[in-house]
Each structure stands twice: as C-alpha cells, then as structure tokens.
Amino acid sequence: MYFSAAVIHVKHTVAHGGDTICALATAPGRAALAVVRISGTRTRFALETLAGALPHPRQMSLRRLRDGQGNVLDTALVVLFPCPASATGEDLAELHLHGGTGVSAAVMAALTSLSGIRLAEPGEFTRRAVLAGKLDLTEAEAIADLVEAETESQRRQAVRQLGGELGRRIGDWRERLLGALALVEADLDFSDEGDVGDDLLGPALAEAISIRIQIESTLNDNRIGERLRDGFTVVIAGPPNAGKSTLLNHLAGRDVAIVSPFPGTTRDVLEVRCDLGGLPITLIDTAGVRDSHEPIEREGIRRAAARMSEADLVLWLAAAGEASADSPSGALKVRTKSDLVSASPSLGEISVSALTGAGVTDLLGEIEQQLRALVGAEPALITRDRHRRALEDCRAALLRVCEGRVKAAREYPELLAQDLRDAVQALGRITGHVGAEEVLDRIFSSFCIGK
Ligand SMILES: Nc1nc2c(ncn2[C@@H]2O[C@H](COP(=O)(O)OP(=O)(O)OP(=O)(O)O)[C@@H](O)[C@H]2O)c(=O)[nH]1
Ligand SMILES: [K+]
Ligand SMILES: [Mg+2]
C-alpha cells in the first residue's frame, strides 16, 4: 500500500485539514476487490458526481460509477458514513471496486480531478481520526504496528495497544498528576492563609511518588515491547569454518551466505528475518573470530563483536572434534558438523549438523525457550522508543519533585508546580495531548497512503 507513483497523477499539496482526501485503501495489484476511501467535506459531492444520488447512510448500495464525461468506470458497492460518526470524524465514503489496477486508477483519477479533492498523504486518514479525538496517538501507532505485524506475538502486542491499554495507563497518570498540580497551585494561591499549604502539598507529593514508582516499574521491562516490535537479534558467531554461514542458510531455508572450505569467508554482517514460533527474530551471520592481520577480515571481526555485544542471544559455534575457543558469557554453545564425528557432545552444548539437519529442531527449541524467558509472562506496555523517552522525562521531573526538592518545595512550591507541569507534559506527548503537530508529522510519515 505504499505510495505507488503509477496509480494517479497527484495534486500534491501539503497536508491540511480543509481538503477532502481520497486514496486506495487496499494493496495495489490484481485482487477480487479494491477499496477507495474518501474523507472530508467534499465527500458527498464526490459520491454524487461519480455514483449519482447519495446512498442511505451506513448502507451499502450498488452503483454504476461514471467519470465527469459520463463514461462508466465500474459497478461498485458504495457506502457513506456521515460526520461525525465515522472513522475520521468527517464525512467518509468507501467505494468497493472490482480489483485490478486499471479500475482503481480510473476511479482515483476521476476523484482527484474534482476540485477540492486530492490524494491523501501517508497516514492522513488516521491522522484525521487522531485530530478528531477518535484515537489517541498510541492507538494510531498500534494500527501501523498491526498492519506491519509479521508474527503472532507482534500481532498480539499491536492488538493490545489498539485496545487502548497504554493510552489508558498514561491518561490515568496524567489525570492524577493534574490533580496534584491543582493542589500545588491552590497552595500557591492560598499560601498567605496560614498553614493550609502543608495539607495540600503533602497529598500532591504522595501522588507524585506513587506515580513515579509505577512509571519506574513500567520502564523496567527489559525493553520487551520494542524488541517484540523490532524483532529479537540472534547472532551466529564462532571461529572461522565453524559452519556459521551453512547454519544460517539452513535455518533461513535459502542460500543467503557464501559458504566455502576457506576460513575467513564471511566478512560482512548478514541478516535474515524469520518467525520462530511466533517470535520475530533476525538471524545474523558474522565473520569467524580469530587473530588476523588482514584489514578487511579484522573489520569483519570488529563488526561481529559489535553485533554480539548488542544481541539478545549469541549462538557460539564450534565444529565437533575441534577445541572450542572460549565462548562469550551467556552464549548458547553449539557443536556443528555432528555428521563428521560419532562422539556425543559435552554437557551444555547442542549438537547439530546443518548438512543432515540433525539436532536443528532441538536448537530452535532452545533458542525459542531462551527468548521466551526474556519476554516473560507480563506483556510490555511500552512498544516504542518514543514512549520510553517521554516516560523517562516524566520520571526525571517526578524525581525532582520527590527527592531533591522535598524540602525546598515546601519553601518554593512554584518549582514543584513547574516540575509537575513538565511531568504532565511528558505524558501528554505519548498520547498526543501535547506538541501534537511535530509528533504527528514524525509518526504519520511512516504510514502508508490510504491508512
Ligand atoms: N560435513 C559438514 N560440513 C559442514 C557442515 N557445516 C558446514 N560445513 C562445511 O564447513 C566449511 C565451512 O562452512 P562455513 O559455513 O563457510 O563456515 P563459517 O563458519 O561460515 O566460516 P567463515 O565464514 O569462514 O568464518 C564448508 O566447507 C562447509 O561445507 C556440516 O554440518 N557438516
Ligand atoms: K568458511
Ligand atoms: Mg561464514
């Protein structure tokens, strides 16, 4: 669904709410159906022009679609969702066309030739839904994640966020902090009236402390949400000729990496994404680790070490029958080429042959088990770096409230109020209550058109 230049000639303008927008909402290419969406004040005009009389709201009607010259474009099911009870909060229509690029291209061309109607920017439908208050930003992000989800665990995480779990938690903290801020501001207003301040600041501080603790434990999640979104990295490492590239090819089911009997074959870092029991993983093949004076090989080994240090799991390979170099701590030890020797592997090692496939199922089971142990039972709330940074800012502001200034705050409630405002603002950035424009720009630019 990403922007396809072939579809239409674009009347490209910078996004602003006034225009009526249209886009192909389904993937381009041959299919049984294609859905075009239209949103904005000119939606009814567009429907009348293409489909004749307006259909009953929310009811599918079978219509013949015509362009401005009266040429029949398609026979389609059309539906109108009048504002404000629509996904975008505006008049919104869907045209369910016959699939095929010719039909949707002709309909899109007819629509965009009408005055006041243009092709939507990436994510613009969802952006309008956010601006209309139909979704908060975390839910909008969840829609993007749901569309992008490649594995079961990613899908589940996106569905949970779309259900509003993160947004609700943030909203709850924000409300409570606003309550605390109101107490501090009341204290500022009434500070000349005896010792009423103590009664107001105490509960405000208690609230800030309690929320800071909750945010702390939310942040302390091993970055599972982000890892599930991006995929776990599993690095295949070990001495030259251990069979790393052969194992990568075997696990990927295709010939990704060059294999040869010469040690030092792999230099670049190679990545393959795959689905391991519903977990998204990126398998990474690296250069064999050894002392080398050859500059390109040394660079490859440097890159291998860098990837190992950031990996969620390292598989340390050594060929059966060969002395194994010291494996990095925490690595899963794998004996390769088991077909060449009959000796059984030592304890704590998994024995495989990428040639015969022996032991590979056990290896995959072990990898999955180790990654699941990372994930834990508790689903993570934070799914993006953006959320994490905002929560860290909030925590920092609350730390100032709670610790450094507990004493000073009693003398300077203005500072306390400012820190609380900072904390509230940081939370608002997550759900889109604050600084919406710039955040929206960044988020929706990664969406595809028609969403
Ligand atoms: N018999 C047998 N040979 C294997 C197996 N796995 C790899 N080999 C052979 O071992 C040699 C080295 O394999 P590679 O996959 O290139 O090893 P590597 O660890 O990627 O090597 P570098 O990239 O040079 O570090 C090749 O000749 C492979 O055919 C195996 O399971 N059984
Ligand atoms: K090799
Ligand atoms: Mg290799």
Short mmCIF file of C-alpha atoms and ligand atoms in Angstrom, two decimals:
data_model
loop_
_atom_site.label_atom_id
_atom_site.label_comp_id
_atom_site.label_asym_id
_atom_site.label_seq_id
_atom_site.Cartn_x
_atom_site.Cartn_y
_atom_site.Cartn_z
CA MET A 1 0.00 0.00 0.00
CA TYR A 2 3.00 2.29 -0.05
CA PHE A 3 2.81 5.17 -2.44
CA SER A 4 2.77 3.93 -5.97
CA ALA A 5 3.58 6.64 -8.48
CA ALA A 6 1.94 4.67 -11.24
CA VAL A 7 -1.56 4.90 -9.87
CA ILE A 8 -2.51 8.52 -10.33
CA HIS A 9 -1.23 11.92 -11.15
CA VAL A 10 -1.04 13.60 -7.79
CA LYS A 11 -2.33 17.02 -6.94
CA HIS A 12 0.26 17.21 -4.24
CA THR A 13 -0.31 19.77 -1.56
CA VAL A 14 0.94 19.94 1.98
CA ALA A 15 -1.48 18.23 4.33
CA HIS A 16 -4.00 20.49 5.90
CA GLY A 17 -7.34 19.55 7.37
CA GLY A 18 -9.51 21.52 4.93
CA ASP A 19 -9.09 19.35 1.85
CA THR A 20 -11.10 16.32 1.04
CA ILE A 21 -8.77 13.36 0.61
CA CYS A 22 -9.00 10.07 -1.20
CA ALA A 23 -6.80 7.01 -1.51
CA LEU A 24 -6.72 3.38 -2.38
CA ALA A 25 -7.07 1.63 0.99
CA THR A 26 -6.23 -1.84 -0.23
CA ALA A 27 -2.94 -3.09 -1.63
CA PRO A 28 -2.38 -2.25 -5.29
CA GLY A 29 -2.28 -5.13 -7.74
CA ARG A 30 -4.66 -7.78 -9.01
CA ALA A 31 -7.30 -8.78 -6.47
CA ALA A 32 -11.02 -9.52 -6.31
CA LEU A 33 -11.79 -6.15 -4.71
CA ALA A 34 -10.18 -2.77 -4.24
CA VAL A 35 -11.44 -0.23 -1.71
CA VAL A 36 -11.11 3.51 -2.24
CA ARG A 37 -11.76 5.83 0.70
CA ILE A 38 -12.79 9.47 0.61
CA SER A 39 -12.90 11.76 3.65
CA GLY A 40 -13.81 15.42 4.11
CA THR A 41 -16.47 17.99 3.34
CA ARG A 42 -16.50 17.27 -0.42
CA THR A 43 -17.19 13.56 0.10
CA ARG A 44 -20.92 13.82 -0.67
CA PHE A 45 -20.16 15.91 -3.75
CA ALA A 46 -17.69 13.27 -4.90
CA LEU A 47 -20.21 10.48 -4.39
CA GLU A 48 -22.95 12.36 -6.20
CA THR A 49 -20.64 13.11 -9.10
CA LEU A 50 -19.39 9.55 -9.51
CA ALA A 51 -22.30 7.45 -8.25
CA GLY A 52 -25.41 9.59 -8.71
CA ALA A 53 -27.81 10.02 -5.78
CA LEU A 54 -26.37 9.60 -2.29
CA PRO A 55 -26.85 6.15 -0.73
CA HIS A 56 -28.60 5.79 2.64
CA PRO A 57 -26.05 6.41 5.41
CA ARG A 58 -24.18 3.27 6.50
CA GLN A 59 -25.86 1.07 3.92
CA MET A 60 -24.07 -0.48 1.01
CA SER A 61 -25.61 0.45 -2.34
CA LEU A 62 -24.78 -0.99 -5.72
CA ARG A 63 -23.96 1.88 -8.11
CA ARG A 64 -22.59 2.45 -11.54
CA LEU A 65 -19.60 4.79 -11.25
CA ARG A 66 -19.00 7.33 -14.02
CA ASP A 67 -16.32 9.90 -14.66
CA GLY A 68 -17.02 13.56 -15.47
CA GLN A 69 -17.63 12.73 -19.15
CA GLY A 70 -20.22 10.11 -18.29
CA ASN A 71 -18.02 7.11 -19.10
CA VAL A 72 -18.81 4.10 -16.94
CA LEU A 73 -15.78 3.23 -14.79
CA ASP A 74 -17.07 0.29 -12.76
CA THR A 75 -20.06 -1.13 -10.94
CA ALA A 76 -19.30 -0.81 -7.26
CA LEU A 77 -20.70 -1.02 -3.76
CA VAL A 78 -20.64 2.42 -2.19
CA VAL A 79 -21.20 3.38 1.43
CA LEU A 80 -21.35 6.74 3.19
CA PHE A 81 -20.54 7.30 6.87
CA PRO A 82 -21.80 10.82 7.65
CA CYS A 83 -19.82 13.01 10.04
CA PRO A 84 -19.21 12.86 12.95
CA ALA A 85 -19.84 9.13 13.40
CA SER A 86 -17.10 7.97 11.05
CA ALA A 87 -13.54 6.75 11.43
CA THR A 88 -12.15 10.21 10.68
CA GLY A 89 -14.96 12.20 12.27
CA GLU A 90 -15.65 13.69 8.82
CA ASP A 91 -17.99 12.59 6.04
CA LEU A 92 -16.33 9.38 4.91
CA ALA A 93 -17.15 7.16 1.94
CA GLU A 94 -15.87 3.84 0.70
CA LEU A 95 -16.07 2.59 -2.86
CA HIS A 96 -15.74 -1.17 -3.11
CA LEU A 97 -14.50 -1.60 -6.64
CA HIS A 98 -13.61 -4.60 -8.72
CA GLY A 99 -9.94 -5.27 -8.11
CA GLY A 100 -7.38 -4.54 -10.75
CA THR A 101 -5.15 -1.56 -11.16
CA GLY A 102 -6.98 -0.19 -14.21
CA VAL A 103 -10.27 0.21 -12.34
CA SER A 104 -8.84 1.82 -9.22
CA ALA A 105 -6.54 4.06 -11.28
CA ALA A 106 -9.51 5.30 -13.33
CA VAL A 107 -11.63 5.93 -10.23
CA MET A 108 -8.77 7.68 -8.43
CA ALA A 109 -8.14 9.83 -11.49
CA ALA A 110 -11.84 10.77 -11.66
CA LEU A 111 -11.86 11.64 -7.95
CA THR A 112 -8.67 13.71 -7.92
CA SER A 113 -9.83 15.64 -11.00
CA LEU A 114 -12.69 17.06 -8.90
CA SER A 115 -11.93 20.41 -7.31
CA GLY A 116 -11.13 20.32 -3.60
CA ILE A 117 -10.23 16.63 -3.64
CA ARG A 118 -6.68 15.34 -3.59
CA LEU A 119 -4.72 12.19 -2.91
CA ALA A 120 -4.18 11.57 0.82
CA GLU A 121 -0.75 11.92 2.40
CA PRO A 122 0.66 8.79 4.10
CA GLY A 123 -1.35 8.10 7.25
CA GLU A 124 -3.64 11.06 6.69
CA PHE A 125 -6.89 9.19 7.37
CA THR A 126 -5.55 8.03 10.73
CA ARG A 127 -4.13 11.48 11.43
CA ARG A 128 -7.59 12.97 10.96
CA ALA A 129 -9.01 10.32 13.29
CA VAL A 130 -6.49 11.41 15.94
CA LEU A 131 -7.25 15.09 15.43
CA ALA A 132 -10.97 14.32 15.71
CA GLY A 133 -10.31 12.56 19.01
CA LYS A 134 -11.36 9.15 17.65
CA LEU A 135 -7.99 7.63 18.53
CA ASP A 136 -5.08 8.71 20.66
CA LEU A 137 -1.56 8.55 19.27
CA THR A 138 -0.75 5.22 20.87
CA GLU A 139 -3.78 3.67 19.19
CA ALA A 140 -2.78 5.21 15.86
CA GLU A 141 0.68 3.69 16.27
CA ALA A 142 -0.96 0.37 17.08
CA ILE A 143 -2.79 0.47 13.75
CA ALA A 144 0.53 0.91 11.97
CA ASP A 145 2.02 -1.94 14.01
CA LEU A 146 -0.93 -4.19 13.28
CA VAL A 147 -0.55 -3.65 9.55
CA GLU A 148 3.19 -4.29 9.82
CA ALA A 149 2.93 -7.29 12.18
CA GLU A 150 4.77 -10.27 10.71
CA THR A 151 4.38 -12.69 13.59
CA GLU A 152 1.80 -13.75 16.14
CA SER A 153 3.46 -12.05 19.11
CA GLN A 154 3.72 -8.78 17.18
CA ARG A 155 0.06 -9.01 16.22
CA ARG A 156 -0.98 -9.66 19.82
CA GLN A 157 1.06 -6.73 21.09
CA ALA A 158 -0.44 -4.38 18.49
CA VAL A 159 -3.98 -5.53 19.27
CA ARG A 160 -3.40 -4.89 22.96
CA GLN A 161 -2.15 -1.38 22.30
CA LEU A 162 -5.01 -0.76 19.89
CA GLY A 163 -7.31 -1.74 22.74
CA GLY A 164 -6.02 1.40 24.45
CA GLU A 165 -4.10 -0.19 27.32
CA LEU A 166 -1.07 2.09 27.09
CA GLY A 167 -3.22 5.15 26.41
CA ARG A 168 -5.41 4.43 29.44
CA ARG A 169 -2.45 3.98 31.76
CA ILE A 170 -0.82 7.20 30.57
CA GLY A 171 -4.16 9.02 30.74
CA ASP A 172 -4.70 7.84 34.30
CA TRP A 173 -1.27 9.03 35.45
CA ARG A 174 -1.78 12.32 33.66
CA GLU A 175 -5.14 12.92 35.37
CA ARG A 176 -3.66 12.15 38.77
CA LEU A 177 -0.70 14.45 38.17
CA LEU A 178 -3.04 17.21 37.03
CA GLY A 179 -4.88 16.67 40.31
CA ALA A 180 -1.60 17.00 42.23
CA LEU A 181 -0.74 20.11 40.23
CA ALA A 182 -4.11 21.62 41.12
CA LEU A 183 -3.30 21.07 44.80
CA VAL A 184 0.07 22.80 44.45
CA GLU A 185 -1.48 25.68 42.55
CA ALA A 186 -4.14 26.02 45.23
CA ASP A 187 -1.32 26.16 47.76
CA LEU A 188 0.29 28.97 45.74
CA ASP A 189 -3.00 30.84 45.70
CA PHE A 190 -3.72 30.42 49.38
CA SER A 191 -0.21 30.38 50.78
CA ASP A 192 -0.82 33.55 52.78
CA GLU A 193 -3.68 31.86 54.63
CA GLY A 194 -1.82 30.19 57.47
CA ASP A 195 -0.55 26.62 57.18
CA VAL A 196 -3.11 25.35 54.68
CA GLY A 197 -0.12 24.64 52.35
CA ASP A 198 1.08 21.64 54.32
CA ASP A 199 -2.26 19.94 53.82
CA LEU A 200 -2.18 20.49 50.07
CA LEU A 201 1.49 19.78 49.31
CA GLY A 202 1.58 16.53 51.30
CA PRO A 203 -1.02 14.69 49.19
CA ALA A 204 0.44 16.19 46.00
CA LEU A 205 3.88 14.81 46.84
CA ALA A 206 2.42 11.45 47.81
CA GLU A 207 0.69 11.21 44.45
CA ALA A 208 3.90 12.14 42.59
CA ILE A 209 5.84 9.48 44.49
CA SER A 210 3.28 6.78 43.82
CA ILE A 211 3.19 7.55 40.09
CA ARG A 212 6.96 7.71 39.87
CA ILE A 213 7.17 4.20 41.32
CA GLN A 214 4.65 2.90 38.81
CA ILE A 215 6.48 4.55 35.91
CA GLU A 216 9.73 3.11 37.22
CA SER A 217 8.38 -0.42 37.09
CA THR A 218 6.85 0.17 33.65
CA LEU A 219 10.24 1.34 32.35
CA ASN A 220 11.95 -1.61 33.96
CA ASP A 221 10.58 -4.06 31.37
CA ASN A 222 13.75 -5.25 29.65
CA ARG A 223 12.63 -3.33 26.55
CA ILE A 224 10.45 -6.25 25.60
CA GLY A 225 7.82 -4.25 23.76
CA GLU A 226 10.38 -2.61 21.50
CA ARG A 227 12.19 -5.91 21.00
CA LEU A 228 8.97 -7.61 20.01
CA ARG A 229 8.24 -4.82 17.55
CA ASP A 230 11.72 -4.80 16.02
CA GLY A 231 12.47 -8.49 16.36
CA PHE A 232 15.00 -10.32 18.58
CA THR A 233 18.55 -10.47 17.33
CA VAL A 234 20.23 -13.86 17.36
CA VAL A 235 23.90 -13.67 16.38
CA ILE A 236 25.69 -16.70 14.95
CA ALA A 237 29.35 -16.41 15.97
CA GLY A 238 32.43 -18.54 16.48
CA PRO A 239 35.79 -19.37 14.93
CA PRO A 240 36.29 -19.49 11.15
CA ASN A 241 34.88 -22.54 9.39
CA ALA A 242 32.70 -23.47 12.37
CA GLY A 243 29.82 -23.69 9.91
CA LYS A 244 28.11 -20.39 10.76
CA SER A 245 27.08 -19.47 7.24
CA THR A 246 25.97 -23.02 6.50
CA LEU A 247 23.72 -22.95 9.58
CA LEU A 248 22.30 -19.55 8.62
CA ASN A 249 21.43 -20.84 5.16
CA HIS A 250 19.87 -23.95 6.62
CA LEU A 251 17.73 -22.00 9.10
CA ALA A 252 16.75 -19.42 6.51
CA GLY A 253 15.85 -22.14 4.05
CA ARG A 254 17.74 -20.38 1.27
CA ASP A 255 21.21 -19.62 0.06
CA VAL A 256 21.85 -16.29 1.79
CA ALA A 257 25.53 -16.51 2.73
CA ILE A 258 28.57 -17.71 0.80
CA VAL A 259 29.90 -20.99 2.18
CA SER A 260 33.37 -22.27 1.41
CA PRO A 261 36.05 -24.51 2.92
CA PHE A 262 38.30 -21.46 3.28
CA PRO A 263 38.40 -19.95 6.77
CA GLY A 264 37.60 -16.23 6.75
CA THR A 265 34.96 -16.42 4.01
CA THR A 266 32.36 -14.23 5.67
CA ARG A 267 33.31 -10.61 6.34
CA ASP A 268 30.09 -8.63 6.13
CA VAL A 269 27.30 -8.97 8.64
CA LEU A 270 24.36 -10.80 7.04
CA GLU A 271 20.82 -10.57 8.37
CA VAL A 272 17.78 -12.76 7.78
CA ARG A 273 14.39 -12.14 9.36
CA CYS A 274 12.31 -15.11 10.35
CA ASP A 275 9.46 -16.26 12.53
CA LEU A 276 10.36 -18.62 15.36
CA GLY A 277 7.22 -19.99 16.97
CA GLY A 278 5.52 -16.62 16.63
CA LEU A 279 8.55 -14.62 17.79
CA PRO A 280 10.10 -12.27 15.25
CA ILE A 281 13.84 -12.85 15.05
CA THR A 282 16.69 -11.51 13.00
CA LEU A 283 19.40 -14.13 12.48
CA ILE A 284 22.81 -12.58 11.98
CA ASP A 285 25.79 -14.34 10.41
CA THR A 286 29.20 -12.88 11.22
CA ALA A 287 32.86 -13.19 10.35
CA GLY A 288 34.76 -16.00 12.08
CA VAL A 289 36.63 -14.73 15.13
CA ARG A 290 40.43 -15.22 15.08
CA ASP A 291 43.64 -13.20 15.18
CA SER A 292 44.09 -11.72 11.76
CA HIS A 293 46.32 -9.09 10.20
CA GLU A 294 44.22 -8.78 7.12
CA PRO A 295 42.47 -5.39 7.36
CA ILE A 296 39.14 -6.39 5.79
CA GLU A 297 38.87 -9.53 7.89
CA ARG A 298 39.76 -7.50 11.01
CA GLU A 299 36.93 -5.10 10.20
CA GLY A 300 34.57 -8.06 9.80
CA ILE A 301 35.65 -9.40 13.20
CA ARG A 302 35.17 -5.96 14.76
CA ARG A 303 31.63 -5.86 13.36
CA ALA A 304 30.97 -9.39 14.63
CA ALA A 305 31.98 -8.34 18.15
CA ALA A 306 29.75 -5.26 17.97
CA ARG A 307 26.74 -7.36 16.96
CA MET A 308 27.47 -9.91 19.67
CA SER A 309 27.50 -7.23 22.32
CA GLU A 310 24.03 -6.00 21.30
CA ALA A 311 22.49 -9.41 20.66
CA ASP A 312 19.53 -10.85 22.52
CA LEU A 313 21.17 -14.24 22.10
CA VAL A 314 24.55 -15.39 20.78
CA LEU A 315 24.98 -18.86 19.30
CA TRP A 316 28.65 -19.77 19.73
CA LEU A 317 29.53 -22.41 17.17
CA ALA A 318 32.48 -24.81 17.16
CA ALA A 319 32.98 -27.76 14.88
CA ALA A 320 32.70 -31.19 16.50
CA GLY A 321 36.03 -32.64 17.42
CA GLU A 322 37.77 -29.28 17.49
CA ALA A 323 38.91 -27.46 20.60
CA SER A 324 36.36 -24.73 21.29
CA ALA A 325 37.64 -21.24 21.91
CA ASP A 326 36.22 -19.51 24.97
CA SER A 327 32.61 -18.66 24.30
CA PRO A 328 31.26 -15.27 25.35
CA SER A 329 29.32 -15.44 28.61
CA GLY A 330 25.65 -16.18 28.22
CA ALA A 331 26.13 -17.63 24.74
CA LEU A 332 24.38 -20.81 23.69
CA LYS A 333 27.11 -23.32 22.78
CA VAL A 334 26.53 -25.23 19.58
CA ARG A 335 28.62 -28.13 18.25
CA THR A 336 28.38 -28.23 14.47
CA LYS A 337 29.12 -30.85 11.81
CA SER A 338 27.88 -33.66 14.05
CA ASP A 339 27.73 -35.84 10.95
CA LEU A 340 31.55 -35.94 10.88
CA VAL A 341 32.13 -37.47 14.33
CA SER A 342 30.33 -40.01 16.45
CA ALA A 343 31.34 -38.60 19.83
CA SER A 344 28.48 -37.21 21.90
CA PRO A 345 28.61 -33.50 22.73
CA SER A 346 29.62 -32.24 26.15
CA LEU A 347 27.11 -31.08 28.67
CA GLY A 348 25.51 -27.73 27.95
CA GLU A 349 26.18 -27.96 24.23
CA ILE A 350 23.70 -28.58 21.48
CA SER A 351 24.91 -30.77 18.68
CA VAL A 352 23.76 -30.08 15.12
CA SER A 353 24.54 -30.87 11.55
CA ALA A 354 23.47 -28.28 9.03
CA LEU A 355 24.25 -30.89 6.39
CA THR A 356 21.79 -33.55 7.59
CA GLY A 357 19.53 -31.31 9.68
CA ALA A 358 20.19 -33.43 12.78
CA GLY A 359 19.68 -31.51 16.03
CA VAL A 360 18.32 -28.39 14.33
CA THR A 361 14.84 -28.79 15.85
CA ASP A 362 16.41 -29.03 19.33
CA LEU A 363 18.47 -25.93 18.61
CA LEU A 364 15.42 -23.95 17.50
CA GLY A 365 13.53 -25.13 20.59
CA GLU A 366 16.35 -23.95 22.82
CA ILE A 367 16.58 -20.56 21.09
CA GLU A 368 12.83 -20.08 21.43
CA GLN A 369 12.91 -21.05 25.10
CA GLN A 370 15.71 -18.58 25.86
CA LEU A 371 13.93 -15.75 24.04
CA ARG A 372 10.62 -16.54 25.76
CA ALA A 373 12.41 -16.31 29.09
CA LEU A 374 13.40 -12.78 28.08
CA VAL A 375 9.83 -11.90 27.14
CA GLY A 376 8.43 -13.13 30.44
CA ALA A 377 4.75 -13.54 31.20
CA GLU A 378 3.85 -9.91 31.69
CA PRO A 379 3.08 -8.10 28.42
CA ALA A 380 5.02 -4.87 27.98
CA LEU A 381 3.23 -1.55 27.77
CA ILE A 382 5.98 0.39 26.03
CA THR A 383 6.38 -0.52 22.39
CA ARG A 384 8.44 2.36 21.03
CA ASP A 385 11.49 4.35 21.91
CA ARG A 386 9.29 7.45 21.70
CA HIS A 387 7.18 6.19 24.63
CA ARG A 388 10.26 5.29 26.62
CA ARG A 389 11.92 8.67 26.22
CA ALA A 390 8.77 10.52 27.23
CA LEU A 391 8.31 8.29 30.29
CA GLU A 392 11.96 8.84 31.23
CA ASP A 393 11.41 12.60 31.01
CA CYS A 394 8.35 12.24 33.19
CA ARG A 395 10.26 10.15 35.70
CA ALA A 396 13.08 12.73 35.79
CA ALA A 397 10.60 15.51 36.51
CA LEU A 398 8.94 13.44 39.23
CA LEU A 399 12.33 12.62 40.73
CA ARG A 400 12.93 16.35 41.07
CA VAL A 401 9.53 16.60 42.70
CA CYS A 402 10.02 13.67 45.01
CA GLU A 403 13.63 13.77 46.08
CA GLY A 404 15.84 16.76 45.52
CA ARG A 405 13.27 19.30 46.41
CA VAL A 406 11.11 17.73 49.03
CA LYS A 407 12.48 20.23 51.45
CA ALA A 408 12.86 23.10 49.07
CA ALA A 409 9.41 22.51 47.67
CA ARG A 410 7.91 23.44 50.94
CA GLU A 411 9.61 26.78 50.55
CA TYR A 412 9.27 27.04 46.76
CA PRO A 413 6.01 25.49 45.60
CA GLU A 414 6.50 27.29 42.27
CA LEU A 415 9.32 24.88 41.44
CA LEU A 416 7.21 21.94 42.47
CA ALA A 417 4.41 23.16 40.21
CA GLN A 418 6.81 23.54 37.28
CA ASP A 419 8.21 20.02 37.73
CA LEU A 420 4.70 18.62 37.88
CA ARG A 421 3.81 20.52 34.70
CA ASP A 422 6.89 19.05 33.00
CA ALA A 423 5.81 15.58 34.10
CA VAL A 424 2.28 16.09 32.79
CA GLN A 425 3.67 17.39 29.51
CA ALA A 426 5.94 14.42 29.02
CA LEU A 427 2.97 12.08 29.43
CA GLY A 428 0.87 14.18 27.07
CA ARG A 429 3.47 13.74 24.35
CA ILE A 430 2.83 9.99 24.38
CA THR A 431 -0.91 10.19 23.79
CA GLY A 432 -0.80 13.31 21.60
CA HIS A 433 -2.18 15.82 24.08
CA VAL A 434 0.93 17.95 23.76
CA GLY A 435 3.10 19.15 20.90
CA ALA A 436 0.82 17.23 18.58
CA GLU A 437 1.88 18.71 15.22
CA GLU A 438 5.55 17.82 15.29
CA VAL A 439 4.94 14.39 16.79
CA LEU A 440 2.17 13.69 14.31
CA ASP A 441 4.42 14.61 11.40
CA ARG A 442 7.04 12.15 12.53
CA ILE A 443 4.65 9.31 13.25
CA PHE A 444 2.40 9.53 10.23
CA SER A 445 5.19 9.92 7.72
CA SER A 446 5.91 6.22 8.29
CA PHE A 447 2.34 5.22 7.47
CA CYS A 448 1.22 4.20 4.03
CA ILE A 449 -1.25 6.09 1.92
CA GLY A 450 -4.86 5.09 2.43
CA LYS A 451 -4.49 4.47 6.14
N1 LIG B 1 30.13 -32.21 6.99
C1 LIG B 1 29.68 -30.99 7.29
N2 LIG B 1 30.31 -29.93 6.79
C2 LIG B 1 29.87 -28.72 7.11
C3 LIG B 1 28.74 -28.51 7.96
N3 LIG B 1 28.54 -27.20 8.11
C4 LIG B 1 29.49 -26.58 7.38
N4 LIG B 1 30.30 -27.48 6.78
C5 LIG B 1 31.43 -27.18 5.91
O1 LIG B 1 32.37 -26.41 6.62
C6 LIG B 1 33.00 -25.47 5.78
C7 LIG B 1 32.87 -24.07 6.37
O2 LIG B 1 31.50 -23.73 6.40
P1 LIG B 1 31.02 -22.22 6.51
O3 LIG B 1 29.56 -22.26 6.65
O4 LIG B 1 31.58 -21.43 5.39
O5 LIG B 1 31.71 -21.82 7.85
P2 LIG B 1 31.76 -20.38 8.52
O6 LIG B 1 31.77 -20.57 9.99
O7 LIG B 1 30.69 -19.51 7.98
O8 LIG B 1 33.19 -19.88 8.03
P3 LIG B 1 33.75 -18.37 7.94
O9 LIG B 1 32.70 -17.50 7.30
O10 LIG B 1 34.93 -18.52 7.09
O11 LIG B 1 34.05 -17.95 9.32
C8 LIG B 1 32.34 -25.61 4.45
O12 LIG B 1 33.15 -26.39 3.62
C9 LIG B 1 31.02 -26.31 4.77
O13 LIG B 1 30.55 -27.07 3.68
C10 LIG B 1 28.10 -29.70 8.49
O14 LIG B 1 27.11 -29.64 9.25
N5 LIG B 1 28.62 -30.90 8.13
K K B 2 34.32 -20.72 5.54
MG MG B 3 30.75 -17.72 7.05
#
